[in-house]
Structures are given as structure tokens and as C-alpha cells.
Amino acid sequence: MAFSFQNIMTNDIAIDLGTANTLVYVKGRGIVINEPSIVAVRKLDQEIVAYGTEAKEMQGRTPGEITTVRPLKDGVIADFELAEAMIRHFIKRVSMSHLRRPRVAVCIPSGITEVEKRAVRDSCEHAGAREVHLIDEPMAAAIGVGLPIEQPVGSMVVDIGGGTTEIAVISLSGIVTSISIRIGGDEMNEAIVQHFKRNYNLLVGENTAEYIKCTLGSAAPYSEKASMSVRGRDLVAGIPKTVEITQGEVQEALAEAVNAVVDATKLCLERTPPELSSDILDRGIVLSGGGSLLKGLDERLRRETSLPIIVAEDPLTCVVRGTGKVLEDIARYHKLLSKVKRY
């Protein structure tokens, strides 16, 4: 493959550093990585033996000397060293040139603190970035969806990720009002795990819970007569056991998390200025993020708010696509980038 001087100069990367998945967008190439935010670590020497998809396949199946770890929790870095190693691994995989350190744009939850912002910036710098730009997730999602964020009209986005739900009303390239709650896909998975413990004395793994959520998960008033067999370990007898679970049971297990998202959305609407509220009445609310794929969630929000609800096209990649657009035109979007104080 020919290697031109232009290739050396084009080394800019956008990262959606999510609790559940990390997506990487390279300028001029599009989305090149979409893998789980998981690493497998050898306990003896803390050496990382697998990243991303390979580590996800090991989850719940590792021998005693290896453990799987998610470096991010609730949308922020929980393990600095492992997060840095994971970012370095992904940057190294996509970097077109080792002669020039990449410029990196990273999306972050709108509700995190300055300390948490610095943790993200420092992790990226230590992983090899020469320059780090931070952008709020709901803003990135709005850009990725193609909403007119620079115009004097109100646009509302609900981005439901693995660790957080970001809700924001945007106008004139700024967030007018926003709410960030640390509830997302992970809490839904945990709710399913707890449901099996309480009702069946059955312990199921996180991957199994996620599969159940994707297959049977729904929000009221969605109704479907579906069921599936679930295998796990009997907490009383300690032996493998199979139970049958219905769509209605899963809906009941997810009710608390769904209610939290609905209540946060309504609270954000209550805080929205009346002029922008009229815009949202016409334009509706856009759902993005993996959580927006939950069956019936759009209908539930439509009933609760009496507003049009639009699920974004390819909602899993909205944030990274928006972050990529910012990276493609830093001069245009420079006002959106967060300033992180240095001490």
C-alpha cells in the first residue's frame, strides 16, 4: 500500500469511550473499531491478556488466575491504569503513522466533574495523544443525528448508554438545560440478574442478562407473548438449572430503570424555557444510544410526554459519528469543546 505524506499528517481520532462499548472513528476512514470496554487481566502480575471483544468472550468463563475488568463505570473512568492501557491499545490499532502522535476528540457525560474530565484527558495523553478535545455526549449525539444545533431552535436529545442517560435541550450551539443520570444498560442488566435471584434462586451471568434484555426486554405498554429458557446456577442446590421466563417478567424487572429515564426526561422538559418547549413540540425528542433500542421505550415516552419521539438511525454510533464530525471541522465546532482546567 502506498504511504503518502498526507497519510502521515492525517492521524486524528474520535473516541466514544463508553461504559459498555468503545467506538473509534478515524478522520477520512469512518468508524474502524466498535468493541466492548472490557480487558482481561492476569492477577499475578496485572498484565492485560485480552482487550475488547476477545475479553468479552472470556467474561464469566475465566480460570482463577485471570479476571475480566471494565475500566469505566457510570460513564467515567473507574480504573485509571487499565483505561489508559485500553485507550493506548485502540489508538495503536488505528493510528496510521507512528511518526506523529494523534489528535484525539473524546465524548464525555455532561454531568461529570472537572476531576473526572481531567482523568479522561490524562488517560488519552498518557496513551499517546498529542492533543485532547472533550465534547459533551448529548451534543455529540445531536451532531451525529444531524440536528440543527447552531440554529436558534430547540432540539432535545435523550442518549441512553451503558452507564448513563444523557438528556439535553440544545440551541445556538449550546446546552440550554440538561440532566445526566447514572442509569443505563448496565443497571438494566443488573435488574434482570436480581430478578432471577429473588424469584428463582438462580444466578445468571452478565452476558446472559444482556442477551435476555436484548431478546425479551421491553418497556410498558409494549406487549408480546414471548418467552425463553434461561440457564444458570441454582443458589440453593448449587447445580445447573433451567427456568422459563416470559417477556412480561423481564418488563417488570426493567420497570424501575425505565421509570427513571422517563422521569428524568419529564424533569428536563419542565426546566426548558417556553420558547424552546414550543420548538420541541414541533420537532419532537430524538432517542440515541443502545438503550433507545429497548422495545416500547419510544411509545412509553410518547404517552408520558405527548410529544413526537424519533429513534435515531443507527443509534449505537450517533455519539462517535458526531464526535467525528467535530474532529473533521474543529474550527467550526470549537465552542462546543470542553475546557479542562490544569493545576
mmCIF file with all atom_site columns, N, CA, C and O in Angstrom, residues 37-59:
data_model
loop_
_atom_site.group_PDB
_atom_site.id
_atom_site.type_symbol
_atom_site.label_atom_id
_atom_site.label_alt_id
_atom_site.label_comp_id
_atom_site.label_asym_id
_atom_site.label_entity_id
_atom_site.label_seq_id
_atom_site.pdbx_PDB_ins_code
_atom_site.Cartn_x
_atom_site.Cartn_y
_atom_site.Cartn_z
_atom_site.occupancy
_atom_site.B_iso_or_equiv
_atom_site.pdbx_formal_charge
_atom_site.auth_seq_id
_atom_site.auth_comp_id
_atom_site.auth_asym_id
_atom_site.auth_atom_id
_atom_site.pdbx_PDB_model_num
ATOM 1  N N  . SER A 1 37 ? -15.946 -2.352  26.153 1.00 0.00 ? 37 SER A N  1
ATOM 2  C CA . SER A 1 37 ? -14.940 -1.691  27.004 1.00 0.00 ? 37 SER A CA 1
ATOM 3  C C  . SER A 1 37 ? -14.548 -2.630  28.150 1.00 0.00 ? 37 SER A C  1
ATOM 4  O O  . SER A 1 37 ? -14.871 -2.395  29.315 1.00 0.00 ? 37 SER A O  1
ATOM 5  N N  . ILE A 1 38 ? -13.874 -3.702  27.796 1.00 0.00 ? 38 ILE A N  1
ATOM 6  C CA . ILE A 1 38 ? -13.502 -4.734  28.767 1.00 0.00 ? 38 ILE A CA 1
ATOM 7  C C  . ILE A 1 38 ? -12.058 -5.169  28.513 1.00 0.00 ? 38 ILE A C  1
ATOM 8  O O  . ILE A 1 38 ? -11.626 -5.236  27.358 1.00 0.00 ? 38 ILE A O  1
ATOM 9  N N  . VAL A 1 39 ? -11.325 -5.442  29.584 1.00 0.00 ? 39 VAL A N  1
ATOM 10 C CA . VAL A 1 39 ? -9.989  -6.025  29.457 1.00 0.00 ? 39 VAL A CA 1
ATOM 11 C C  . VAL A 1 39 ? -9.914  -7.259  30.361 1.00 0.00 ? 39 VAL A C  1
ATOM 12 O O  . VAL A 1 39 ? -10.584 -7.336  31.385 1.00 0.00 ? 39 VAL A O  1
ATOM 13 N N  . ALA A 1 40 ? -9.104  -8.230  29.942 1.00 0.00 ? 40 ALA A N  1
ATOM 14 C CA . ALA A 1 40 ? -8.851  -9.417  30.750 1.00 0.00 ? 40 ALA A CA 1
ATOM 15 C C  . ALA A 1 40 ? -7.452  -9.290  31.341 1.00 0.00 ? 40 ALA A C  1
ATOM 16 O O  . ALA A 1 40 ? -6.485  -9.029  30.615 1.00 0.00 ? 40 ALA A O  1
ATOM 17 N N  . VAL A 1 41 ? -7.355  -9.443  32.667 1.00 0.00 ? 41 VAL A N  1
ATOM 18 C CA . VAL A 1 41 ? -6.108  -9.178  33.379 1.00 0.00 ? 41 VAL A CA 1
ATOM 19 C C  . VAL A 1 41 ? -5.645  -10.423 34.127 1.00 0.00 ? 41 VAL A C  1
ATOM 20 O O  . VAL A 1 41 ? -6.458  -11.112 34.767 1.00 0.00 ? 41 VAL A O  1
ATOM 21 N N  . ARG A 1 42 ? -4.320  -10.714 34.028 1.00 0.00 ? 42 ARG A N  1
ATOM 22 C CA . ARG A 1 42 ? -3.742  -11.791 34.827 1.00 0.00 ? 42 ARG A CA 1
ATOM 23 C C  . ARG A 1 42 ? -3.478  -11.256 36.227 1.00 0.00 ? 42 ARG A C  1
ATOM 24 O O  . ARG A 1 42 ? -2.791  -10.248 36.408 1.00 0.00 ? 42 ARG A O  1
ATOM 25 N N  . LYS A 1 43 ? -4.041  -11.899 37.241 1.00 0.00 ? 43 LYS A N  1
ATOM 26 C CA . LYS A 1 43 ? -3.972  -11.388 38.616 1.00 0.00 ? 43 LYS A CA 1
ATOM 27 C C  . LYS A 1 43 ? -2.547  -11.330 39.161 1.00 0.00 ? 43 LYS A C  1
ATOM 28 O O  . LYS A 1 43 ? -2.197  -10.429 39.909 1.00 0.00 ? 43 LYS A O  1
ATOM 29 N N  . LEU A 1 44 ? -1.716  -12.301 38.797 1.00 0.00 ? 44 LEU A N  1
ATOM 30 C CA . LEU A 1 44 ? -0.385  -12.411 39.372 1.00 0.00 ? 44 LEU A CA 1
ATOM 31 C C  . LEU A 1 44 ? 0.472   -11.182 39.126 1.00 0.00 ? 44 LEU A C  1
ATOM 32 O O  . LEU A 1 44 ? 1.081   -10.634 40.048 1.00 0.00 ? 44 LEU A O  1
ATOM 33 N N  . ASP A 1 45 ? 0.510   -10.724 37.870 1.00 0.00 ? 45 ASP A N  1
ATOM 34 C CA . ASP A 1 45 ? 1.375   -9.589  37.524 1.00 0.00 ? 45 ASP A CA 1
ATOM 35 C C  . ASP A 1 45 ? 0.613   -8.409  36.932 1.00 0.00 ? 45 ASP A C  1
ATOM 36 O O  . ASP A 1 45 ? 1.216   -7.447  36.458 1.00 0.00 ? 45 ASP A O  1
ATOM 37 N N  . GLN A 1 46 ? -0.740  -8.478  36.945 1.00 0.00 ? 46 GLN A N  1
ATOM 38 C CA . GLN A 1 46 ? -1.601  -7.416  36.419 1.00 0.00 ? 46 GLN A CA 1
ATOM 39 C C  . GLN A 1 46 ? -1.363  -7.135  34.933 1.00 0.00 ? 46 GLN A C  1
ATOM 40 O O  . GLN A 1 46 ? -1.618  -6.039  34.439 1.00 0.00 ? 46 GLN A O  1
ATOM 41 N N  . GLU A 1 47 ? -0.879  -8.130  34.213 1.00 0.00 ? 47 GLU A N  1
ATOM 42 C CA . GLU A 1 47 ? -0.676  -7.971  32.774 1.00 0.00 ? 47 GLU A CA 1
ATOM 43 C C  . GLU A 1 47 ? -1.996  -8.203  32.041 1.00 0.00 ? 47 GLU A C  1
ATOM 44 O O  . GLU A 1 47 ? -2.748  -9.126  32.361 1.00 0.00 ? 47 GLU A O  1
ATOM 45 N N  . ILE A 1 48 ? -2.281  -7.350  31.060 1.00 0.00 ? 48 ILE A N  1
ATOM 46 C CA . ILE A 1 48 ? -3.506  -7.481  30.280 1.00 0.00 ? 48 ILE A CA 1
ATOM 47 C C  . ILE A 1 48 ? -3.298  -8.526  29.190 1.00 0.00 ? 48 ILE A C  1
ATOM 48 O O  . ILE A 1 48 ? -2.348  -8.436  28.405 1.00 0.00 ? 48 ILE A O  1
ATOM 49 N N  . VAL A 1 49 ? -4.176  -9.520  29.161 1.00 0.00 ? 49 VAL A N  1
ATOM 50 C CA . VAL A 1 49 ? -4.028  -10.612 28.199 1.00 0.00 ? 49 VAL A CA 1
ATOM 51 C C  . VAL A 1 49 ? -5.022  -10.521 27.040 1.00 0.00 ? 49 VAL A C  1
ATOM 52 O O  . VAL A 1 49 ? -4.846  -11.197 26.027 1.00 0.00 ? 49 VAL A O  1
ATOM 53 N N  . ALA A 1 50 ? -6.065  -9.690  27.173 1.00 0.00 ? 50 ALA A N  1
ATOM 54 C CA . ALA A 1 50 ? -7.037  -9.544  26.086 1.00 0.00 ? 50 ALA A CA 1
ATOM 55 C C  . ALA A 1 50 ? -7.787  -8.228  26.236 1.00 0.00 ? 50 ALA A C  1
ATOM 56 O O  . ALA A 1 50 ? -7.975  -7.726  27.354 1.00 0.00 ? 50 ALA A O  1
ATOM 57 N N  . TYR A 1 51 ? -8.206  -7.691  25.093 1.00 0.00 ? 51 TYR A N  1
ATOM 58 C CA . TYR A 1 51 ? -8.969  -6.435  25.070 1.00 0.00 ? 51 TYR A CA 1
ATOM 59 C C  . TYR A 1 51 ? -10.270 -6.632  24.293 1.00 0.00 ? 51 TYR A C  1
ATOM 60 O O  . TYR A 1 51 ? -10.365 -7.494  23.419 1.00 0.00 ? 51 TYR A O  1
ATOM 61 N N  . GLY A 1 52 ? -11.250 -5.804  24.585 1.00 0.00 ? 52 GLY A N  1
ATOM 62 C CA . GLY A 1 52 ? -12.441 -5.699  23.761 1.00 0.00 ? 52 GLY A CA 1
ATOM 63 C C  . GLY A 1 52 ? -13.222 -6.983  23.585 1.00 0.00 ? 52 GLY A C  1
ATOM 64 O O  . GLY A 1 52 ? -13.570 -7.672  24.549 1.00 0.00 ? 52 GLY A O  1
ATOM 65 N N  . THR A 1 53 ? -13.481 -7.322  22.330 1.00 0.00 ? 53 THR A N  1
ATOM 66 C CA . THR A 1 53 ? -14.317 -8.485  22.010 1.00 0.00 ? 53 THR A CA 1
ATOM 67 C C  . THR A 1 53 ? -13.739 -9.774  22.575 1.00 0.00 ? 53 THR A C  1
ATOM 68 O O  . THR A 1 53 ? -14.464 -10.623 23.117 1.00 0.00 ? 53 THR A O  1
ATOM 69 N N  . GLU A 1 54 ? -12.423 -9.928  22.462 1.00 0.00 ? 54 GLU A N  1
ATOM 70 C CA . GLU A 1 54 ? -11.776 -11.137 22.974 1.00 0.00 ? 54 GLU A CA 1
ATOM 71 C C  . GLU A 1 54 ? -11.956 -11.262 24.483 1.00 0.00 ? 54 GLU A C  1
ATOM 72 O O  . GLU A 1 54 ? -12.223 -12.346 25.010 1.00 0.00 ? 54 GLU A O  1
ATOM 73 N N  . ALA A 1 55 ? -11.832 -10.131 25.204 1.00 0.00 ? 55 ALA A N  1
ATOM 74 C CA . ALA A 1 55 ? -12.024 -10.142 26.655 1.00 0.00 ? 55 ALA A CA 1
ATOM 75 C C  . ALA A 1 55 ? -13.489 -10.391 27.008 1.00 0.00 ? 55 ALA A C  1
ATOM 76 O O  . ALA A 1 55 ? -13.794 -11.068 27.991 1.00 0.00 ? 55 ALA A O  1
ATOM 77 N N  . LYS A 1 56 ? -14.412 -9.856  26.205 1.00 0.00 ? 56 LYS A N  1
ATOM 78 C CA . LYS A 1 56 ? -15.847 -10.053 26.449 1.00 0.00 ? 56 LYS A CA 1
ATOM 79 C C  . LYS A 1 56 ? -16.212 -11.535 26.375 1.00 0.00 ? 56 LYS A C  1
ATOM 80 O O  . LYS A 1 56 ? -17.022 -12.043 27.164 1.00 0.00 ? 56 LYS A O  1
ATOM 81 N N  . GLU A 1 57 ? -15.605 -12.250 25.422 1.00 0.00 ? 57 GLU A N  1
ATOM 82 C CA . GLU A 1 57 ? -15.875 -13.672 25.276 1.00 0.00 ? 57 GLU A CA 1
ATOM 83 C C  . GLU A 1 57 ? -15.394 -14.471 26.486 1.00 0.00 ? 57 GLU A C  1
ATOM 84 O O  . GLU A 1 57 ? -15.897 -15.557 26.773 1.00 0.00 ? 57 GLU A O  1
ATOM 85 N N  . MET A 1 58 ? -14.401 -13.910 27.198 1.00 0.00 ? 58 MET A N  1
ATOM 86 C CA . MET A 1 58 ? -13.874 -14.580 28.390 1.00 0.00 ? 58 MET A CA 1
ATOM 87 C C  . MET A 1 58 ? -14.724 -14.325 29.631 1.00 0.00 ? 58 MET A C  1
ATOM 88 O O  . MET A 1 58 ? -14.604 -15.038 30.624 1.00 0.00 ? 58 MET A O  1
ATOM 89 N N  . GLN A 1 59 ? -15.576 -13.285 29.586 1.00 0.00 ? 59 GLN A N  1
ATOM 90 C CA . GLN A 1 59 ? -16.311 -12.855 30.778 1.00 0.00 ? 59 GLN A CA 1
ATOM 91 C C  . GLN A 1 59 ? -17.157 -13.987 31.353 1.00 0.00 ? 59 GLN A C  1
ATOM 92 O O  . GLN A 1 59 ? -17.952 -14.610 30.656 1.00 0.00 ? 59 GLN A O  1
#
